[in-house]
C-alpha cells in the first residue's frame, strides 16, 4: 500500500484534525463531537444545510462546508456512514429555528443513520427534511434506488444557495430535488482504492483493465475490459447517460469531469475536451464546466462524468457565491 | 499504465484544448502558438508575468494564469522545457511596454530555452528579466544550483502581486527574489509517474518503498527505504529543511503540503496535522496553510512540504487577491 498515514485506525481523526488546523478561518470541529465539521462563518436566520457520509471521498464532504454552502458535514469512517449521534449533533449545532436539510448520496447505511438523527431532532421539535442524491445512472433502473456520486456536489450547491437566499425549508427541499432530478453521472475505475486498516486494495484489477460504471466504493459496474482511448470511454459513458437522460438541441448543461483521486488532471482535461465535442455535436450548450478531484475514492484511479441540465433557476442557484476551502464562486 | 488518454503523442495538445474549453472565462491559447496559455482578463499597464516549464505538473503552470496572477504560461512537452519560440511569443502577447518577468523552476533545459526567448525579445527592444525558483533543499548544497519544485507557486504569487500592484520590473524581480530566498521545500516519492509515450513508469519502485528527497521528475533523493509512518516522514523532511533554513521562535511561515498526484487528500491532511504540531513545538507560528495537489507529477504518489518565512511584505504579496481556475483569493 502506497500511503502516508500513521495508525490506520486513526486516519479519520488525524485527517479532521489536520483539516481544521489548515482551514481554521473556515471551519471547526464541534467541541463535544469530533465527527462534525461546522462553518465558523454562519449566515444568520437561514435553514441549516447538513451534508455527510463516509470518509475517503475528500474533498467531499468537509471541503464544502463554508459560507453559503453547507453549514456542517457529518463524517463517518472510510466508506462507512456516520452514526446517528453526530447526525443529530450537527442539527443541534446549526439549526436556527428554521429547520435543517440533510443531503447525502443514497446508501443504505447513511439513510438509516441520518434518519435516526432526524428522529432525535424531531423529539427536540426540530424539523429535518432529507433529499437523497441519486445521480449514478447505471446503479439501478429505478431512479430512487440509484446511488449518489459526484452529482452530490451540484445538489448540495443548489440547496445551499436556496437556503442562503433565505428560502424556507420546503423551498430548499424543492431546490435540492429539482437539481437531483436534472443531474446524471456515470464513472469508470482503473484501480481499487486502498483501505488503511486492510493494508491494501478492496478488490483486484489488473493493470490495463477498467470497469465502466463502477461505483466509488467499488460497487460493480456494467462491464470490465481493457482500457480504451479516452474518447471511446467518454463516448460509452455518454451513451449510457443520454439513454437515461435525453438532451435536445438547445439544452444547456453544467458539466463535471470528476477525478476519483489517482487520475492525473492531464487525463481529466483530455476527457473534458472530448466531452465538450460530443455535447456540441448534439447541439447541447455547455453552460459551465468543472474538471478536477471534487469527489474521490482516495487513491482510486478513475473518473466520472456528471451532467446537470440547467434552466435559469438552477443557473442562479449553482452560480450563487460561495466561499469554502474547495469551492469558491464570487 | 492506468491512464485515460488518446494518442500518447497528443496528450499535451488535447489537455490544453480541454483546459481552454473548460476555463474559457479565464484563459485562451494564442492563435498563432498553441503552447502559450494567456489570460483573457489582463490588468492594464503592468509588468508582464510569464511562467512555464514542462507539462505533467498540472495544475502548475496553466492553472495559475488569471487575474492578478500570471499573464501567460508557456507549456512544454511532458517533463520537457518549452522551446524558445513560445517563450518569445508569450512576451510579445503580454508585454505592455513595462517589460516582462520569466519565472520558472531551475532546470537546465528551461534556462536555455527561456533565455533564448528573452534574447529574441531583447532584439525587439523588450526587457525580460528572469528569476529562477530554487526551493528544493536536497537538490544541491549551493542554493543557486537547486531545483524548483512546489515553491514555484509562492514565488510566482509574490512576483505577480507586485506586478498587479503596479510596481516596475526591478521591484517585481526583487519581490520574486525575496520570496525565493525565504522559501524551502523537500519531498518524498512512493512511486514513479507514468509517461504516456513510454507506456509506463520512468523508474521502478517497489510497493512499500519510498524515496526521501526525490525530485518531481524522479531525480534521485537522499535515501530509499520502507514507507514509514506519516509523522516520521514529516520529521525527517523537516530535519532537512530546518538544517538549511533555521527558524526561530516567533517566526511566521506559510506552509504547503503539496500532493504529487496520486496521494489521497486524507494523507495530505494527516501530514499537515503533524507539520503544524512540529512548527508549533518550535514556537514557529503558522500564518496560513495550503494542502492539496498544487504542483504534481501526474500520477506520482508522493508529497512535498514547502515553507515560506513571511514578513509583512510577503504576507501582503501572498494574500493579494487573485482569481484563476486553481487559486482564488479574495
XYZ file of N, CA and C in Angstrom, chain A residues 65-319:
765
model
N -17.991 22.768 3.321
C -18.562 23.493 4.463
C -17.971 24.898 4.444
N -18.845 25.883 4.433
C -18.370 27.262 4.414
C -19.499 28.202 4.045
N -19.131 29.436 3.812
C -20.131 30.486 3.609
C -21.034 30.193 2.408
N -22.331 30.222 2.629
C -23.363 29.999 1.601
C -23.377 28.583 1.031
N -22.593 27.701 1.652
C -22.616 26.293 1.223
C -23.083 25.495 2.450
N -22.543 24.345 2.681
C -23.031 23.561 3.817
C -22.633 24.221 5.143
N -23.534 24.125 6.123
C -23.220 24.617 7.467
C -22.463 23.580 8.277
N -22.672 22.327 7.940
C -21.986 21.257 8.672
C -21.820 20.039 7.777
N -20.764 19.291 8.046
C -20.568 17.980 7.413
C -20.393 16.961 8.528
N -21.091 15.829 8.393
C -21.003 14.744 9.368
C -20.137 13.650 8.731
N -19.104 13.242 9.472
C -18.043 12.429 8.872
C -18.025 11.020 9.457
N -18.219 10.024 8.618
C -18.131 8.632 9.042
C -16.729 8.077 8.862
N -16.546 6.812 9.227
C -15.281 6.156 8.904
C -15.196 5.925 7.394
N -14.079 5.398 6.941
C -13.905 5.238 5.494
C -14.996 4.331 4.917
N -15.661 4.847 3.899
C -16.736 4.120 3.199
C -17.833 3.637 4.142
N -18.030 4.340 5.249
C -18.969 3.913 6.288
C -19.782 5.114 6.748
N -21.073 4.925 6.880
C -21.927 6.022 7.329
C -21.528 6.524 8.710
N -21.709 7.808 8.964
C -21.595 8.288 10.347
C -22.716 7.679 11.186
N -22.525 7.631 12.491
C -23.576 7.097 13.357
C -24.631 8.177 13.633
N -25.748 7.817 14.235
C -26.845 8.790 14.382
C -26.476 10.003 15.239
N -25.653 9.811 16.282
C -25.366 10.919 17.201
C -24.769 12.133 16.495
N -23.690 11.970 15.703
C -23.185 13.163 15.021
C -24.189 13.766 14.032
N -25.030 12.924 13.433
C -26.068 13.478 12.538
C -26.989 14.399 13.344
N -27.334 13.940 14.531
C -28.184 14.734 15.428
C -27.428 15.951 15.953
N -26.189 15.748 16.363
C -25.404 16.877 16.897
C -25.213 17.984 15.863
N -25.124 17.595 14.609
C -24.992 18.608 13.555
C -26.248 19.483 13.503
N -27.399 18.853 13.625
C -28.662 19.618 13.630
C -28.681 20.583 14.810
N -28.346 20.071 15.978
C -28.357 20.928 17.182
C -27.403 22.114 17.015
N -26.308 21.884 16.290
C -25.297 22.937 16.148
C -25.704 24.009 15.148
N -26.437 23.641 14.109
C -26.658 24.622 13.035
C -28.108 25.080 12.901
N -29.043 24.417 13.574
C -30.436 24.844 13.439
C -30.622 26.242 14.027
N -31.314 27.086 13.261
C -31.577 28.457 13.725
C -33.076 28.702 13.827
N -33.824 27.588 14.075
C -35.268 27.732 14.227
C -36.034 27.623 12.922
N -35.310 27.432 11.821
C -35.965 27.312 10.511
C -35.895 25.887 9.971
N -35.391 24.974 10.791
C -35.259 23.599 10.346
C -33.972 23.371 9.583
N -33.737 22.096 9.273
C -32.494 21.709 8.590
C -32.809 20.747 7.456
N -31.872 20.683 6.510
C -31.965 19.684 5.454
C -30.724 18.796 5.526
N -30.954 17.473 5.439
C -29.871 16.500 5.274
C -29.741 16.206 3.788
N -28.528 16.285 3.303
C -28.263 15.977 1.894
C -27.103 15.000 1.829
N -27.306 13.862 1.162
C -26.217 12.889 1.032
C -26.544 11.896 -0.073
N -25.547 11.167 -0.487
C -25.747 10.158 -1.523
C -26.551 8.995 -0.968
N -27.331 8.357 -1.823
C -28.261 7.306 -1.421
C -27.541 5.978 -1.176
N -27.163 5.762 0.080
C -26.574 4.497 0.523
C -27.333 4.055 1.763
N -27.586 2.747 1.872
C -28.477 2.240 2.924
C -28.024 2.654 4.320
N -26.720 2.551 4.593
C -26.217 2.880 5.923
C -26.426 4.347 6.255
N -26.175 5.201 5.282
C -26.383 6.632 5.516
C -27.860 6.920 5.782
N -28.730 6.287 4.996
C -30.170 6.541 5.159
C -30.603 6.150 6.574
N -30.141 4.994 7.028
C -30.542 4.524 8.356
C -30.068 5.488 9.454
N -28.811 5.890 9.379
C -28.236 6.692 10.459
C -28.717 8.149 10.437
N -28.779 8.734 9.249
C -29.298 10.110 9.184
C -30.772 10.146 9.585
N -31.536 9.105 9.185
C -32.953 9.065 9.588
C -33.089 9.024 11.111
N -32.209 8.270 11.764
C -32.263 8.222 13.232
C -31.886 9.588 13.819
N -30.909 10.247 13.191
C -30.558 11.596 13.630
C -31.743 12.544 13.508
N -32.478 12.412 12.406
C -33.650 13.282 12.180
C -34.736 13.007 13.214
N -34.885 11.725 13.588
C -35.899 11.382 14.619
C -35.519 11.984 15.966
N -34.223 11.928 16.289
C -33.774 12.522 17.557
C -34.022 14.032 17.544
N -33.799 14.656 16.392
C -34.045 16.095 16.285
C -35.543 16.399 16.401
N -36.358 15.516 15.808
C -37.815 15.709 15.871
C -38.290 15.688 17.320
N -37.661 14.826 18.141
C -38.012 14.776 19.567
C -37.735 16.105 20.255
N -36.794 16.860 19.697
C -36.497 18.197 20.226
C -37.341 19.275 19.548
N -38.232 18.841 18.662
C -39.083 19.800 17.973
C -38.425 20.485 16.792
N -37.321 19.895 16.297
C -36.642 20.477 15.137
C -37.003 19.668 13.891
N -37.498 20.360 12.883
C -37.880 19.673 11.646
C -36.643 19.486 10.768
N -36.414 18.248 10.370
C -35.302 17.936 9.462
C -35.859 17.179 8.258
N -35.620 17.698 7.082
C -36.016 17.013 5.855
C -34.772 16.439 5.186
N -34.982 15.450 4.329
C -33.853 14.779 3.671
C -34.078 14.745 2.166
N -33.042 15.037 1.413
C -33.057 14.773 -0.033
C -31.843 13.909 -0.354
N -32.110 12.749 -0.943
C -31.046 11.820 -1.320
C -30.589 12.107 -2.743
N -29.287 12.053 -2.941
C -28.754 12.233 -4.284
C -28.693 10.873 -4.970
N -29.175 10.821 -6.195
C -29.327 9.542 -6.927
C -28.891 9.709 -8.384
N -27.657 10.177 -8.569
C -27.236 10.559 -9.922
C -26.586 9.452 -10.752
N -26.209 8.331 -10.124
C -25.420 7.310 -10.834
C -26.330 6.453 -11.719
N -26.364 6.729 -13.005
C -27.386 6.148 -13.889
C -27.344 4.632 -13.977
N -26.164 4.026 -13.835
C -26.114 2.572 -14.033
C -26.336 1.789 -12.745
N -26.555 2.485 -11.627
C -26.656 1.752 -10.363
C -28.029 1.117 -10.163
N -29.040 1.555 -10.896
C -30.352 0.910 -10.826
C -31.224 1.435 -11.962
N -32.200 0.610 -12.354
C -33.197 1.079 -13.326
C -34.073 2.161 -12.699
N -34.402 1.967 -11.420
C -35.281 2.910 -10.713
C -34.474 4.076 -10.167
N -34.848 5.268 -10.574
C -34.066 6.436 -10.173
C -33.935 6.519 -8.652
N -35.014 6.252 -7.932
C -34.950 6.438 -6.472
C -34.072 5.402 -5.769
N -33.710 4.333 -6.483
C -32.818 3.325 -5.895
C -31.353 3.573 -6.235
N -31.093 4.579 -7.054
C -29.723 4.793 -7.513
C -28.830 5.378 -6.422
N -27.534 5.131 -6.569
C -26.539 5.699 -5.660
C -26.255 7.152 -6.031
N -25.740 7.868 -5.054
C -25.272 9.223 -5.316
C -23.763 9.211 -5.457
N -23.253 9.883 -6.490
C -21.795 10.005 -6.628
C -21.451 11.502 -6.751
N -20.724 11.896 -7.760
C -20.249 13.290 -7.787
C -21.365 14.315 -7.993
N -22.547 13.848 -8.418
C -23.693 14.749 -8.530
C -24.039 15.385 -7.196
N -23.622 14.730 -6.104
C -23.747 15.326 -4.756
C -23.429 16.811 -4.765
N -22.304 17.127 -5.390
C -21.783 18.493 -5.353
C -22.826 19.503 -5.828
N -23.496 19.188 -6.923
C -24.454 20.128 -7.502
C -25.736 20.204 -6.660
N -26.184 19.055 -6.190
C -27.417 19.048 -5.384
C -27.172 19.806 -4.078
N -26.021 19.575 -3.461
C -25.675 20.318 -2.236
C -25.643 21.817 -2.544
N -25.008 22.150 -3.676
C -24.818 23.560 -4.023
C -26.158 24.258 -4.242
N -27.060 23.595 -4.974
C -28.358 24.209 -5.271
C -29.152 24.430 -3.988
N -29.190 23.410 -3.136
C -29.962 23.525 -1.889
C -29.354 24.585 -0.972
N -28.038 24.602 -0.889
C -27.373 25.562 -0.003
C -27.606 26.987 -0.482
N -27.629 27.183 -1.806
C -27.890 28.528 -2.328
C -29.315 28.957 -1.988
N -30.260 28.031 -2.127
C -31.650 28.354 -1.772
C -31.727 28.762 -0.299
N -31.038 28.030 0.554
C -31.019 28.364 1.982
C -30.364 29.726 2.211
N -29.231 29.953 1.534
C -28.512 31.222 1.721
C -29.342 32.405 1.258
N -30.215 32.185 0.280
C -31.081 33.252 -0.214
C -32.267 33.489 0.714
N -32.349 32.717 1.786
C -33.392 32.941 2.781
C -34.669 32.161 2.554
N -34.640 31.217 1.614
C -35.847 30.413 1.363
C -36.164 29.520 2.560
N -37.461 29.143 2.662
C -37.837 28.279 3.783
C -37.504 26.823 3.456
N -37.693 25.961 4.455
C -37.246 24.568 4.308
C -37.910 23.872 3.128
N -39.209 24.115 2.916
C -39.875 23.474 1.775
C -39.234 23.896 0.455
N -38.898 25.161 0.347
C -38.294 25.657 -0.895
C -36.867 25.109 -1.069
N -36.168 24.943 0.041
C -34.816 24.373 -0.028
C -34.895 22.907 -0.477
N -35.849 22.187 0.076
C -36.065 20.794 -0.342
C -36.404 20.743 -1.832
N -37.263 21.657 -2.270
C -37.669 21.671 -3.687
C -36.473 21.960 -4.589
N -35.605 22.868 -4.165
C -34.411 23.190 -4.966
C -33.500 21.975 -5.073
N -33.306 21.280 -3.958
C -32.455 20.082 -3.972
C -33.037 19.013 -4.885
N -34.353 18.803 -4.778
C -34.990 17.768 -5.607
C -34.926 18.131 -7.076
N -35.150 19.391 -7.370
C -35.104 19.810 -8.773
C -33.696 19.575 -9.350
N -32.682 19.931 -8.568
C -31.316 19.728 -9.065
C -31.034 18.237 -9.230
N -31.430 17.436 -8.240
C -31.199 15.992 -8.360
C -31.918 15.404 -9.572
N -33.142 15.859 -9.827
C -33.897 15.359 -10.983
C -33.191 15.674 -12.301
N -32.378 16.720 -12.296
C -31.717 17.150 -13.528
C -30.236 16.791 -13.582
N -29.822 15.870 -12.720
C -28.402 15.515 -12.632
C -28.204 14.027 -12.910
N -27.241 13.725 -13.766
C -26.909 12.326 -14.068
C -25.393 12.175 -14.113
N -24.918 11.025 -13.634
C -23.478 10.750 -13.619
C -23.213 9.303 -13.982
N -21.990 9.060 -14.386
C -21.506 7.687 -14.552
C -19.988 7.711 -14.558
N -19.381 6.664 -14.023
C -17.930 6.661 -13.880
C -17.255 5.441 -14.468
N -15.934 5.455 -14.349
C -15.120 4.318 -14.758
C -13.950 4.219 -13.785
N -13.593 2.996 -13.415
C -12.466 2.803 -12.494
C -11.385 1.983 -13.169
N -10.141 2.359 -12.926
C -8.980 1.641 -13.472
C -8.193 0.950 -12.363
N -8.610 1.207 -11.114
C -7.965 0.540 -9.982
C -8.897 0.623 -8.792
N -8.598 -0.133 -7.786
C -9.275 -0.036 -6.496
C -8.588 1.039 -5.669
N -9.324 1.638 -4.737
C -8.661 2.442 -3.714
C -8.015 1.499 -2.707
N -7.134 2.052 -1.873
C -6.541 1.252 -0.803
C -7.173 1.654 0.524
N -7.350 0.661 1.376
C -8.027 0.870 2.656
C -6.993 0.709 3.769
N -6.745 1.771 4.537
C -5.679 1.700 5.543
C -5.765 0.499 6.488
N -6.930 0.232 7.062
C -6.984 -0.874 8.041
C -6.826 -2.239 7.366
N -7.070 -2.282 6.058
C -6.894 -3.534 5.323
C -5.437 -3.658 4.860
N -4.777 -2.519 4.732
C -3.398 -2.530 4.257
C -3.289 -2.764 2.761
N -4.376 -2.597 2.035
C -4.317 -2.826 0.583
C -5.630 -2.483 -0.091
N -5.779 -3.018 -1.285
C -6.940 -2.685 -2.115
C -8.197 -3.433 -1.645
N -9.365 -2.918 -2.098
C -10.637 -3.581 -1.795
C -10.844 -4.761 -2.728
N -10.441 -4.572 -3.981
C -10.639 -5.630 -4.984
C -9.445 -5.599 -5.929
N -9.304 -6.651 -6.707
C -8.192 -6.725 -7.660
C -8.626 -6.176 -9.012
N -7.740 -5.405 -9.621
C -7.952 -5.039 -11.012
C -6.590 -5.034 -11.679
N -6.455 -5.788 -12.765
C -5.163 -5.863 -13.439
C -4.799 -4.526 -14.045
N -3.520 -4.217 -14.015
C -3.025 -3.024 -14.698
C -3.365 -3.169 -16.183
N -4.133 -2.219 -16.692
C -4.546 -2.279 -18.100
C -6.029 -2.539 -18.261
N -6.685 -2.908 -17.146
C -8.140 -3.118 -17.181
C -8.886 -1.888 -16.672
N -10.150 -1.814 -17.036
C -11.016 -0.769 -16.488
C -12.396 -1.375 -16.267
N -13.160 -0.766 -15.375
C -14.552 -1.210 -15.203
C -15.460 -0.006 -15.374
N -16.245 -0.070 -16.445
C -17.175 1.015 -16.767
C -18.386 0.919 -15.837
N -18.720 2.037 -15.207
C -19.914 2.075 -14.367
C -19.671 1.721 -12.917
N -18.412 1.445 -12.558
C -18.122 1.083 -11.170
C -18.463 2.233 -10.217
N -18.973 1.890 -9.037
C -19.276 2.904 -8.023
C -18.032 3.342 -7.283
N -18.159 4.419 -6.512
C -16.967 4.974 -5.871
C -16.491 4.159 -4.666
N -17.262 3.180 -4.242
C -16.785 2.259 -3.209
C -16.388 0.925 -3.824
N -16.352 0.875 -5.162
C -16.022 -0.369 -5.836
C -17.241 -1.211 -6.177
N -18.444 -0.638 -6.102
C -19.644 -1.392 -6.484
C -19.536 -1.768 -7.965
N -20.024 -2.973 -8.315
C -19.861 -3.456 -9.690
C -20.458 -2.516 -10.731
N -19.798 -2.447 -11.876
C -20.281 -1.609 -12.960
C -20.979 -2.436 -14.022
N -20.965 -1.962 -15.252
C -21.677 -2.673 -16.318
C -20.793 -3.650 -17.095
N -19.493 -3.348 -17.162
C -18.611 -4.323 -17.813
C -17.161 -4.016 -17.463
N -16.330 -5.066 -17.498
C -14.895 -4.875 -17.316
C -14.184 -5.239 -18.618
N -13.168 -4.496 -18.949
C -12.441 -4.787 -20.180
C -11.118 -4.074 -20.167
N -10.437 -4.097 -21.321
C -9.155 -3.408 -21.421
C -9.393 -1.896 -21.470
N -8.441 -1.128 -20.961
C -8.534 0.325 -21.041
C -8.580 0.754 -22.501
N -9.520 1.610 -22.814
C -9.683 2.103 -24.180
C -9.252 3.563 -24.264
N -9.124 4.080 -25.493
C -8.779 5.500 -25.606
C -9.817 6.370 -24.891
N -9.334 7.499 -24.398
C -10.175 8.394 -23.605
C -11.462 8.756 -24.338
N -11.358 9.058 -25.620
C -12.554 9.470 -26.371
C -13.611 8.368 -26.384
N -13.163 7.102 -26.544
C -14.116 5.986 -26.556
C -14.769 5.802 -25.201
N -13.988 6.035 -24.140
C -14.552 5.905 -22.791
C -15.629 6.977 -22.580
N -15.328 8.192 -23.019
C -16.338 9.260 -22.915
C -17.575 8.881 -23.734
N -17.357 8.379 -24.950
C -18.497 8.009 -25.798
C -19.375 6.955 -25.116
N -18.733 5.962 -24.515
C -19.521 4.887 -23.892
C -20.296 5.405 -22.683
N -19.635 6.228 -21.866
C -20.324 6.790 -20.704
C -21.491 7.680 -21.170
N -21.234 8.495 -22.187
C -22.278 9.402 -22.654
C -23.461 8.646 -23.254
N -23.178 7.508 -23.866
C -24.270 6.700 -24.412
C -25.213 6.253 -23.295
N -24.621 5.788 -22.201
C -25.444 5.368 -21.057
C -26.208 6.550 -20.458
N -25.510 7.667 -20.278
C -26.169 8.817 -19.645
C -27.306 9.325 -20.529
N -27.046 9.432 -21.824
C -28.051 10.042 -22.714
C -29.240 9.116 -22.962
N -29.013 7.812 -22.815
C -30.136 6.876 -22.937
C -31.118 7.133 -21.801
N -30.564 7.459 -20.646
C -31.378 7.678 -19.450
C -31.922 9.103 -19.392
N -31.258 9.998 -20.065
C -31.436 11.432 -19.817
C -31.294 12.147 -21.162
N -32.315 12.036 -21.997
C -32.166 12.567 -23.353
C -32.003 14.080 -23.323
N -30.996 14.559 -24.023
C -30.778 16.002 -24.138
C -31.086 16.401 -25.575
N -31.700 17.563 -25.721
C -32.096 18.017 -27.061
C -31.274 19.235 -27.444
N -31.286 19.509 -28.723
C -30.613 20.689 -29.231
C -31.146 21.903 -28.483
N -30.249 22.748 -28.033
C -30.666 23.949 -27.316
C -30.621 23.792 -25.804
N -30.604 22.527 -25.326
C -30.464 22.322 -23.876
C -29.104 22.834 -23.410
N -29.069 23.227 -22.150
C -27.801 23.679 -21.572
C -27.433 22.777 -20.407
N -26.155 22.444 -20.327
C -25.693 21.586 -19.235
C -24.472 22.193 -18.540
N -24.428 21.941 -17.248
C -23.242 22.218 -16.425
C -22.524 20.878 -16.360
N -21.253 20.826 -16.709
C -20.556 19.542 -16.752
C -19.495 19.442 -15.650
N -19.278 18.215 -15.236
C -18.172 17.923 -14.315
C -17.453 16.678 -14.809
N -16.155 16.798 -15.049
C -15.297 15.615 -15.175
C -14.615 15.487 -13.827
N -15.002 14.457 -13.091
C -14.567 14.309 -11.706
C -13.502 13.230 -11.577
N -12.318 13.617 -11.141
C -11.267 12.631 -10.903
C -11.503 11.910 -9.595
N -11.263 10.589 -9.585
C -11.527 9.802 -8.372
C -10.340 9.763 -7.426
N -9.251 10.418 -7.789
C -8.115 10.523 -6.874
C -6.788 10.336 -7.576
N -6.604 9.205 -8.244
C -5.296 8.881 -8.816
C -5.138 9.196 -10.297
N -6.196 9.704 -10.927
C -6.091 10.007 -12.367
C -5.550 11.423 -12.546
N -4.464 11.583 -13.337
C -3.889 12.928 -13.488
C -4.886 13.936 -14.058
N -4.711 15.197 -13.666
C -5.500 16.280 -14.236
C -5.351 16.305 -15.750
N -4.151 15.971 -16.233
C -3.916 15.930 -17.686
C -4.986 15.089 -18.365
N -5.201 13.879 -17.864
C -6.179 12.968 -18.456
C -7.594 13.538 -18.313
N -7.855 14.174 -17.181
C -9.201 14.727 -16.959
C -9.522 15.809 -17.981
N -8.536 16.638 -18.324
C -8.785 17.671 -19.339
C -8.890 17.063 -20.734
N -8.155 15.988 -20.990
C -8.297 15.278 -22.272
C -9.721 14.726 -22.390
N -10.230 14.180 -21.310
C -11.605 13.659 -21.302
C -12.610 14.800 -21.475
N -12.360 15.896 -20.783
C -13.274 17.040 -20.922
C -13.287 17.566 -22.351
N -12.121 17.566 -22.970
C -12.015 18.054 -24.354
C -13.000 17.318 -25.255
N -13.047 15.991 -25.124
C -13.959 15.222 -25.976
C -15.402 15.356 -25.509
N -15.598 15.435 -24.209
C -16.969 15.604 -23.691
C -17.624 16.841 -24.303
N -16.886 17.940 -24.335
C -17.472 19.160 -24.925
C -17.754 18.964 -26.412
N -16.855 18.245 -27.105
C -17.088 17.986 -28.532
C -18.374 17.169 -28.734
N -18.559 16.160 -27.890
C -19.748 15.311 -28.015
C -21.010 16.137 -27.780
N -20.985 16.957 -26.739
C -22.176 17.752 -26.419
C -22.455 18.771 -27.528
N -21.412 19.465 -27.978
C -21.602 20.445 -29.052
C -22.128 19.777 -30.310
N -21.639 18.566 -30.562
C -22.086 17.812 -31.733
C -23.574 17.525 -31.703
N -24.145 17.478 -30.521
C -25.582 17.234 -30.372
C -26.352 18.544 -30.237
N -25.645 19.672 -30.369
C -26.327 20.961 -30.256
C -26.620 21.360 -28.820
N -26.015 20.621 -27.871
C -26.211 20.946 -26.456
C -25.161 21.982 -26.060
N -25.606 23.022 -25.376
C -24.683 24.081 -24.986
C -24.050 23.748 -23.627
N -22.748 23.912 -23.538
C -22.076 23.717 -22.249
C -22.101 25.051 -21.514
N -22.895 25.099 -20.451
C -23.049 26.358 -19.715
C -21.772 26.692 -18.950
N -21.353 25.773 -18.118
C -20.086 25.907 -17.387
C -19.520 24.518 -17.176
N -18.244 24.469 -16.784
C -17.583 23.178 -16.620
C -16.686 23.165 -15.397
N -16.684 22.058 -14.718
C -15.703 21.791 -13.667
C -14.888 20.569 -14.081
N -13.623 20.605 -13.780
C -12.727 19.476 -14.041
C -11.814 19.356 -12.825
N -11.760 18.190 -12.218
C -10.858 18.038 -11.073
C -11.376 16.998 -10.095
N -10.641 16.864 -8.993
C -10.980 15.861 -7.971
C -11.978 16.447 -6.975
N -13.251 16.446 -7.302
C -14.270 17.027 -6.434
C -14.885 16.011 -5.471
N -14.921 14.762 -5.876
C -15.477 13.684 -5.032
C -14.662 12.447 -5.365
N -13.794 12.043 -4.462
C -12.825 10.995 -4.789
C -13.133 9.690 -4.071
N -12.312 8.731 -4.361
C -12.308 7.495 -3.593
C -10.861 7.250 -3.174
N -10.305 8.267 -2.492
C -8.897 8.269 -2.053
C -7.956 8.136 -3.248
N -7.281 6.979 -3.388
C -6.302 6.838 -4.471
C -6.839 6.041 -5.648
N -8.141 5.835 -5.708
C -8.706 5.122 -6.857
C -8.366 5.878 -8.146
N -7.914 5.147 -9.144
C -7.655 5.743 -10.454
C -8.934 5.589 -11.267
N -9.503 6.682 -11.656
C -10.755 6.628 -12.387
C -11.386 7.993 -12.458
N -12.548 8.049 -13.057
C -13.214 9.341 -13.220
C -14.703 9.124 -13.449
N -15.451 10.195 -13.353
C -16.859 10.150 -13.687
C -17.245 11.413 -14.430
N -18.287 11.286 -15.213
C -18.861 12.456 -15.881
C -20.201 12.742 -15.218
N -20.426 13.998 -14.867
C -21.711 14.434 -14.330
C -22.254 15.545 -15.227
N -23.521 15.436 -15.561
C -24.196 16.492 -16.327
C -25.386 16.999 -15.532
N -25.517 18.308 -15.460
C -26.703 18.917 -14.851
C -27.381 19.750 -15.933
N -28.611 19.396 -16.246
C -29.376 20.196 -17.216
C -29.881 21.426 -16.469
N -29.453 22.588 -16.943
C -29.737 23.802 -16.173
C -30.743 24.707 -16.883
N -31.636 25.284 -16.092
C -32.502 26.375 -16.544
C -32.083 27.621 -15.766
N -32.822 28.704 -15.911
C -32.400 29.944 -15.248
C -32.356 29.784 -13.732
N -33.325 29.048 -13.185
C -33.361 28.864 -11.727
C -32.138 28.095 -11.228
N -31.808 26.982 -11.909
C -30.650 26.197 -11.463
C -29.341 26.952 -11.693
N -29.272 27.709 -12.801
C -28.058 28.509 -13.019
C -27.846 29.480 -11.864
N -28.922 30.143 -11.453
C -28.779 31.121 -10.378
C -28.330 30.444 -9.080
N -28.882 29.266 -8.811
C -28.506 28.555 -7.576
C -27.060 28.049 -7.652
N -26.679 27.516 -8.803
C -25.327 26.952 -8.919
C -24.260 28.041 -9.012
N -24.673 29.245 -9.474
C -23.719 30.358 -9.582
C -23.684 31.226 -8.325
